Short mmCIF file of C-alpha atoms in Angstrom, two decimals:
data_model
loop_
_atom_site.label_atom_id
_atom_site.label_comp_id
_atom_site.label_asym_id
_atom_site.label_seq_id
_atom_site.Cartn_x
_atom_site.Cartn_y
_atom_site.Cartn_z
CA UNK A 17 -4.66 -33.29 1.07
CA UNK A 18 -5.60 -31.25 -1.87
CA UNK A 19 -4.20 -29.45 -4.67
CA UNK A 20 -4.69 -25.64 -4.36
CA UNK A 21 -4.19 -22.88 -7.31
CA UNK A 22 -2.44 -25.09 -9.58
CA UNK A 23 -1.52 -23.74 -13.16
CA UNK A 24 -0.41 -26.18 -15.86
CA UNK A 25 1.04 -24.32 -18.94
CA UNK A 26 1.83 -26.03 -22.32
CA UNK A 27 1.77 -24.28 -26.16
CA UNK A 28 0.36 -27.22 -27.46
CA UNK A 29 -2.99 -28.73 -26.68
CA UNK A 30 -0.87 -32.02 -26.52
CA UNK A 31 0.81 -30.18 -23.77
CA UNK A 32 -1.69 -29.93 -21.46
CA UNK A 33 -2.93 -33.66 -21.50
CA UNK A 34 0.16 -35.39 -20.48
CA UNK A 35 0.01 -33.10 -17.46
CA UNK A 36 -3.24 -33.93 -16.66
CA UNK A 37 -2.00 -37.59 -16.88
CA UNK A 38 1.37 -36.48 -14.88
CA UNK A 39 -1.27 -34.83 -12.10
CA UNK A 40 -3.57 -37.86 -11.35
CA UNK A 41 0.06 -40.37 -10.94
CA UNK A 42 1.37 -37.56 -8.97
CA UNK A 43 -1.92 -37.20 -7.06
CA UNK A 44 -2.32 -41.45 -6.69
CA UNK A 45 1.10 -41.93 -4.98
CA UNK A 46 1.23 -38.68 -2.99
CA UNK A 47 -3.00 -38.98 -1.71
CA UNK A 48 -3.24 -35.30 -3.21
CA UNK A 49 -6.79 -35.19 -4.58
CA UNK A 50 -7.55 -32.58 -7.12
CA UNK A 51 -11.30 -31.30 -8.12
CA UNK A 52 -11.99 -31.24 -11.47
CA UNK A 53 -15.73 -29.24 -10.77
CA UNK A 54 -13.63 -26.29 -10.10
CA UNK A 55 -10.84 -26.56 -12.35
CA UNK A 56 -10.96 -25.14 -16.21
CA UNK A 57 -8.97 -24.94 -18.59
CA UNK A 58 -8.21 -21.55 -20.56
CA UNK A 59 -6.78 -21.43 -24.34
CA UNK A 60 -5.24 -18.13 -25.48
CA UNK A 61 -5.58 -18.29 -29.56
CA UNK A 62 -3.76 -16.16 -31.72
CA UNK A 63 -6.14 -14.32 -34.70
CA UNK A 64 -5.32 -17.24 -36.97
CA UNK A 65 -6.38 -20.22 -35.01
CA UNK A 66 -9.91 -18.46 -33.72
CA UNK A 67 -11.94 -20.98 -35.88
CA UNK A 68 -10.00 -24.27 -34.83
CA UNK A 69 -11.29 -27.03 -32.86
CA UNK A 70 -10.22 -28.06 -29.40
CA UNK A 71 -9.62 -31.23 -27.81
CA UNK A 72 -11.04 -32.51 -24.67
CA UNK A 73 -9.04 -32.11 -21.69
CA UNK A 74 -10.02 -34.73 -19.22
CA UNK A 75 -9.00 -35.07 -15.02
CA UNK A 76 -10.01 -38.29 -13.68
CA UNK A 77 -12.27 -38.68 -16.27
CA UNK A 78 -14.50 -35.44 -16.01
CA UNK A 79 -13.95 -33.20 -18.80
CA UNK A 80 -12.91 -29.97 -17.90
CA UNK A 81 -15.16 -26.78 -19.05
CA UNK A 82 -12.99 -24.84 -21.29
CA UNK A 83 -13.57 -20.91 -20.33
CA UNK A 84 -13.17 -17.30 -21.83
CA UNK A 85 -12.66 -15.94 -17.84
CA UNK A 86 -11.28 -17.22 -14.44
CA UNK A 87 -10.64 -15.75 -11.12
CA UNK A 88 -7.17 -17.03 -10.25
CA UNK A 89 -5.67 -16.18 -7.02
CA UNK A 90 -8.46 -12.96 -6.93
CA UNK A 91 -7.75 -11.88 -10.00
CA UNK A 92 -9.63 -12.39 -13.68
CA UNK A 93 -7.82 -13.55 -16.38
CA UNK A 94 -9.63 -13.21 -19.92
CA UNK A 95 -8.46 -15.65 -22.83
CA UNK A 96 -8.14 -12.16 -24.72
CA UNK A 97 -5.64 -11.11 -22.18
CA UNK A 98 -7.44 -8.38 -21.41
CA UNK A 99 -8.07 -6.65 -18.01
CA UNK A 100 -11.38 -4.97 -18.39
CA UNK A 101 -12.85 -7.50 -16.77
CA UNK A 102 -9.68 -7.53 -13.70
CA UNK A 103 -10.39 -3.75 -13.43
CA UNK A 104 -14.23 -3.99 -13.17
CA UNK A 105 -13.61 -6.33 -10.17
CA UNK A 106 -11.75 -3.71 -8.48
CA UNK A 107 -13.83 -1.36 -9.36
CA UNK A 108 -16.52 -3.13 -7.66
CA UNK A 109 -14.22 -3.98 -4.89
CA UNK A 110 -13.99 -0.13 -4.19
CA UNK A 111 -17.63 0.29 -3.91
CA UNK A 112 -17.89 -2.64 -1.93
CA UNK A 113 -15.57 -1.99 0.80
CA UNK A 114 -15.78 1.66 0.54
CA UNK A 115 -19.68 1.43 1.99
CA UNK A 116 -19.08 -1.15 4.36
CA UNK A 117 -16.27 0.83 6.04
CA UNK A 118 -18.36 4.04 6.20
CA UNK A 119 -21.23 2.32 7.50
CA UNK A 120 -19.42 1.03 10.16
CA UNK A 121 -17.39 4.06 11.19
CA UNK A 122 -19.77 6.50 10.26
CA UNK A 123 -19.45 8.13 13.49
CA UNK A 124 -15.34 8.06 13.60
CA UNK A 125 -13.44 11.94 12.97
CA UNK A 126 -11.94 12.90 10.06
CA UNK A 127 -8.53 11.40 10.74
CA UNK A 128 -9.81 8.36 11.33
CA UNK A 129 -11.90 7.89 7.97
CA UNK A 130 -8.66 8.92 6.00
CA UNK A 131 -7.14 6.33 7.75
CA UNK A 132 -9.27 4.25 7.30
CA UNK A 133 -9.06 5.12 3.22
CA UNK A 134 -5.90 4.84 2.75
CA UNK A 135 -5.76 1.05 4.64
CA UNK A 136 -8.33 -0.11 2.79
CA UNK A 137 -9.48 1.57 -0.23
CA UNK A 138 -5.67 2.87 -1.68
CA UNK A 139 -4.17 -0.60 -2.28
CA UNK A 140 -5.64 -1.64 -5.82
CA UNK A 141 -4.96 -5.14 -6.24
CA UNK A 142 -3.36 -6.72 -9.17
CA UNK A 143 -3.14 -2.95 -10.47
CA UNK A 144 0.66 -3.85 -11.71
CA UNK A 145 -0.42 -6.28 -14.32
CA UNK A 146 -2.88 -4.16 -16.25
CA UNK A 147 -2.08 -3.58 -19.32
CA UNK A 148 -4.41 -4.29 -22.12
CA UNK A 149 -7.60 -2.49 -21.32
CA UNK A 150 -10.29 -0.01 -22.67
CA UNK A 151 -9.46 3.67 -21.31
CA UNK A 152 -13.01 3.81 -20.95
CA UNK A 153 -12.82 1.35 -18.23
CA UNK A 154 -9.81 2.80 -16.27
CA UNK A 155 -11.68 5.77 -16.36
CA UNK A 156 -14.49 4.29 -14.16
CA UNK A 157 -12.01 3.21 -11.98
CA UNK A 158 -10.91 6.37 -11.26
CA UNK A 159 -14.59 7.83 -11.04
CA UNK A 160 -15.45 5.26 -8.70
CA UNK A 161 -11.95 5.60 -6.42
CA UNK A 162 -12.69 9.48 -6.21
CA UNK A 163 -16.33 9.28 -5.33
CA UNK A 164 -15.74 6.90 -2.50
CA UNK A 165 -12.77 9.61 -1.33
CA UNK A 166 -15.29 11.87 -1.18
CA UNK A 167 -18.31 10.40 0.50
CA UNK A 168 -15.54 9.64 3.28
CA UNK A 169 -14.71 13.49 3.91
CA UNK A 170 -18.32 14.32 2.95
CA UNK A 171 -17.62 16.41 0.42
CA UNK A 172 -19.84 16.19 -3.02
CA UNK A 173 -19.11 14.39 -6.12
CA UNK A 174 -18.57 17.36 -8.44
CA UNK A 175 -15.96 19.01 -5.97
CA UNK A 176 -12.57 19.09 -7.77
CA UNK A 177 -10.82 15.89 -7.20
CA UNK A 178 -7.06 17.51 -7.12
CA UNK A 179 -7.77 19.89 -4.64
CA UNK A 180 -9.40 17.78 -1.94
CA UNK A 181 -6.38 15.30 -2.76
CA UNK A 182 -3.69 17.72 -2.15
CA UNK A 183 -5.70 19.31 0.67
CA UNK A 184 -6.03 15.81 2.76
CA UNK A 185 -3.08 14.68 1.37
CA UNK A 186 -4.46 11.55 0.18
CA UNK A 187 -3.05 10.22 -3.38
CA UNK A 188 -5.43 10.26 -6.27
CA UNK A 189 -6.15 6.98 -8.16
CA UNK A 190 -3.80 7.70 -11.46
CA UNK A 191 -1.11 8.60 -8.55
CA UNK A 192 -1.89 5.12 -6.92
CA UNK A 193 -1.19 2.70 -9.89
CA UNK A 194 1.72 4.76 -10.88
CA UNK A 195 3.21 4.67 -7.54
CA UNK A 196 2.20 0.67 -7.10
CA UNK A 197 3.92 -0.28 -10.42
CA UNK A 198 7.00 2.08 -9.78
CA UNK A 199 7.31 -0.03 -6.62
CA UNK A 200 6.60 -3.37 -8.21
CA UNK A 201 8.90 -2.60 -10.90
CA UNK A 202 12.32 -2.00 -8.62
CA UNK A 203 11.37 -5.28 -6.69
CA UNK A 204 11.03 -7.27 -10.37
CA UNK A 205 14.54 -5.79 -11.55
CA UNK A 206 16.52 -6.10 -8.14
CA UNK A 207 15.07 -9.54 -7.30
CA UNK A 208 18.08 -12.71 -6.69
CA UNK A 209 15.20 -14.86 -8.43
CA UNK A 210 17.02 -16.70 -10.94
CA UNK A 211 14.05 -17.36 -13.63
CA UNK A 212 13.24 -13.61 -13.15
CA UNK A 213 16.99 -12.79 -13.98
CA UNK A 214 17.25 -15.07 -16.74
CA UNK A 215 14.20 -12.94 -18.57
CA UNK A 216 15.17 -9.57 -16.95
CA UNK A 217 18.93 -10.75 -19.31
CA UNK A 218 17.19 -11.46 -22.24
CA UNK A 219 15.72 -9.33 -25.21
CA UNK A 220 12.18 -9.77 -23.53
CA UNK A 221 13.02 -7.00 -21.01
CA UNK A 222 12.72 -4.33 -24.64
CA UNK A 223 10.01 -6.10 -26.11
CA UNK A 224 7.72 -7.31 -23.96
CA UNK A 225 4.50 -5.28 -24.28
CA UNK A 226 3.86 -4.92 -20.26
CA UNK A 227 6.99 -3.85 -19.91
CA UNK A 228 6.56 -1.37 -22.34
CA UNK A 229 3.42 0.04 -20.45
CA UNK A 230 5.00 0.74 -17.62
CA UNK A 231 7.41 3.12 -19.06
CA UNK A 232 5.06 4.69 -20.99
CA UNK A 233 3.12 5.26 -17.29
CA UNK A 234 6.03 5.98 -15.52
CA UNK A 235 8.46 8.02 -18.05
CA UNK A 236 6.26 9.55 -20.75
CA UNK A 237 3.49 11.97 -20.68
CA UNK A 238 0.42 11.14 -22.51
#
């Protein structure tokens, strides 16, 4: 039996080895094995402690790499907590899937390749949690969403993105994430989860920075 996305979370570095230790009894009496090749360990610094040293984290006795980016459960997490590198990946994801599909079904109607678009090319993974990114590269998002829109009708780059949107009623990408998080959003705040209650209670819901974000998407014009 093996462990399988496991996060350990500790603000100390002290933190982290006693559940390393807690991991290997757990993993001795239960026969859960864990692999330390592919496990890392990530350490988000504040601007004062940039400079300090680190200790060695250690699971049965192989050091683990200590790393500025992971992919975690298909999504990159940066030790800057930013999402540049998250959106890129989607970004890429678009192009990826975008081609596939139309090579494939090159020969399908219209209807079908709008189907087709809006199964597999609409949903924008892990689109909720962005938050701390260059505009710059939400901007390429967007580009890249819109161009594979259009090489599915067959319709140029350069056409106007609005009115092929609104004439095959198809959402645009700024209309996606908004829509996503909206949704994401009423399921956080009407969810029985008692953990999730117990922060949605507290003074985190007004000062917590994603939260923020998302009513400046949802509720302001900018």
């Amino acid at each position: 039996m093996y462990a399988d996305d496991l996060v350990l979370i500790s603000p100390s570095s002290a933190g982290p080895c006693q559940l390393l230790r807690e991991c290997e009894k757990f993993g001795m009496s239960h026969d859960v094995k864990y692999n330390a090749k592919k496990s890392a360990v990530m350490i988000f610094r504040s601007a004062t402690l940039k400079g300090c040293s680190i200790p060695e984290f250690k699971l049965k006795g192989v050091t683990l790499h200590v790393v500025a980016t992971y992919k975690y459960l298909g999504n990159y997490i940066s030790d800057d907590l930013s999402d540049d590198d998250d959106i890129n990946r989607q970004r890429r994801t678009l192009y990826v899937q975008g081609n596939i599909i139309l090579r494939k079904f090159s020969m399908c109607s219209l209807e079908v390749k709008l189907t087709l678009f809006r199964s597999y090319c609409s949903p924008l993974y892990g689109v909720q949690l962005w938050w701390n990114y260059k505009k710059s590269t939400l901007n390429r998002l967007h580009i890249a969403y819109h161009n594979i829109f259009k090489l599915f009708i067959g319709m140029s780059k350069y056409e106007s993105t609005s009115l092929l949107c609104t004439l095959f009623d198809v959402q645009c990408c700024q209309s996606v994430i908004r829509n996503m998080v909206y949704r994401f959003t009423c399921r956080l705040d009407s969810s029985v989860n008692c953990i999730l209650n117990d922060i949605l209670t507290s003074s985190l819901r007004f000062t917590s920075r994603i939260r923020k974000h998302w009513i400046k998407l949802l509720y302001m014009n900018t």
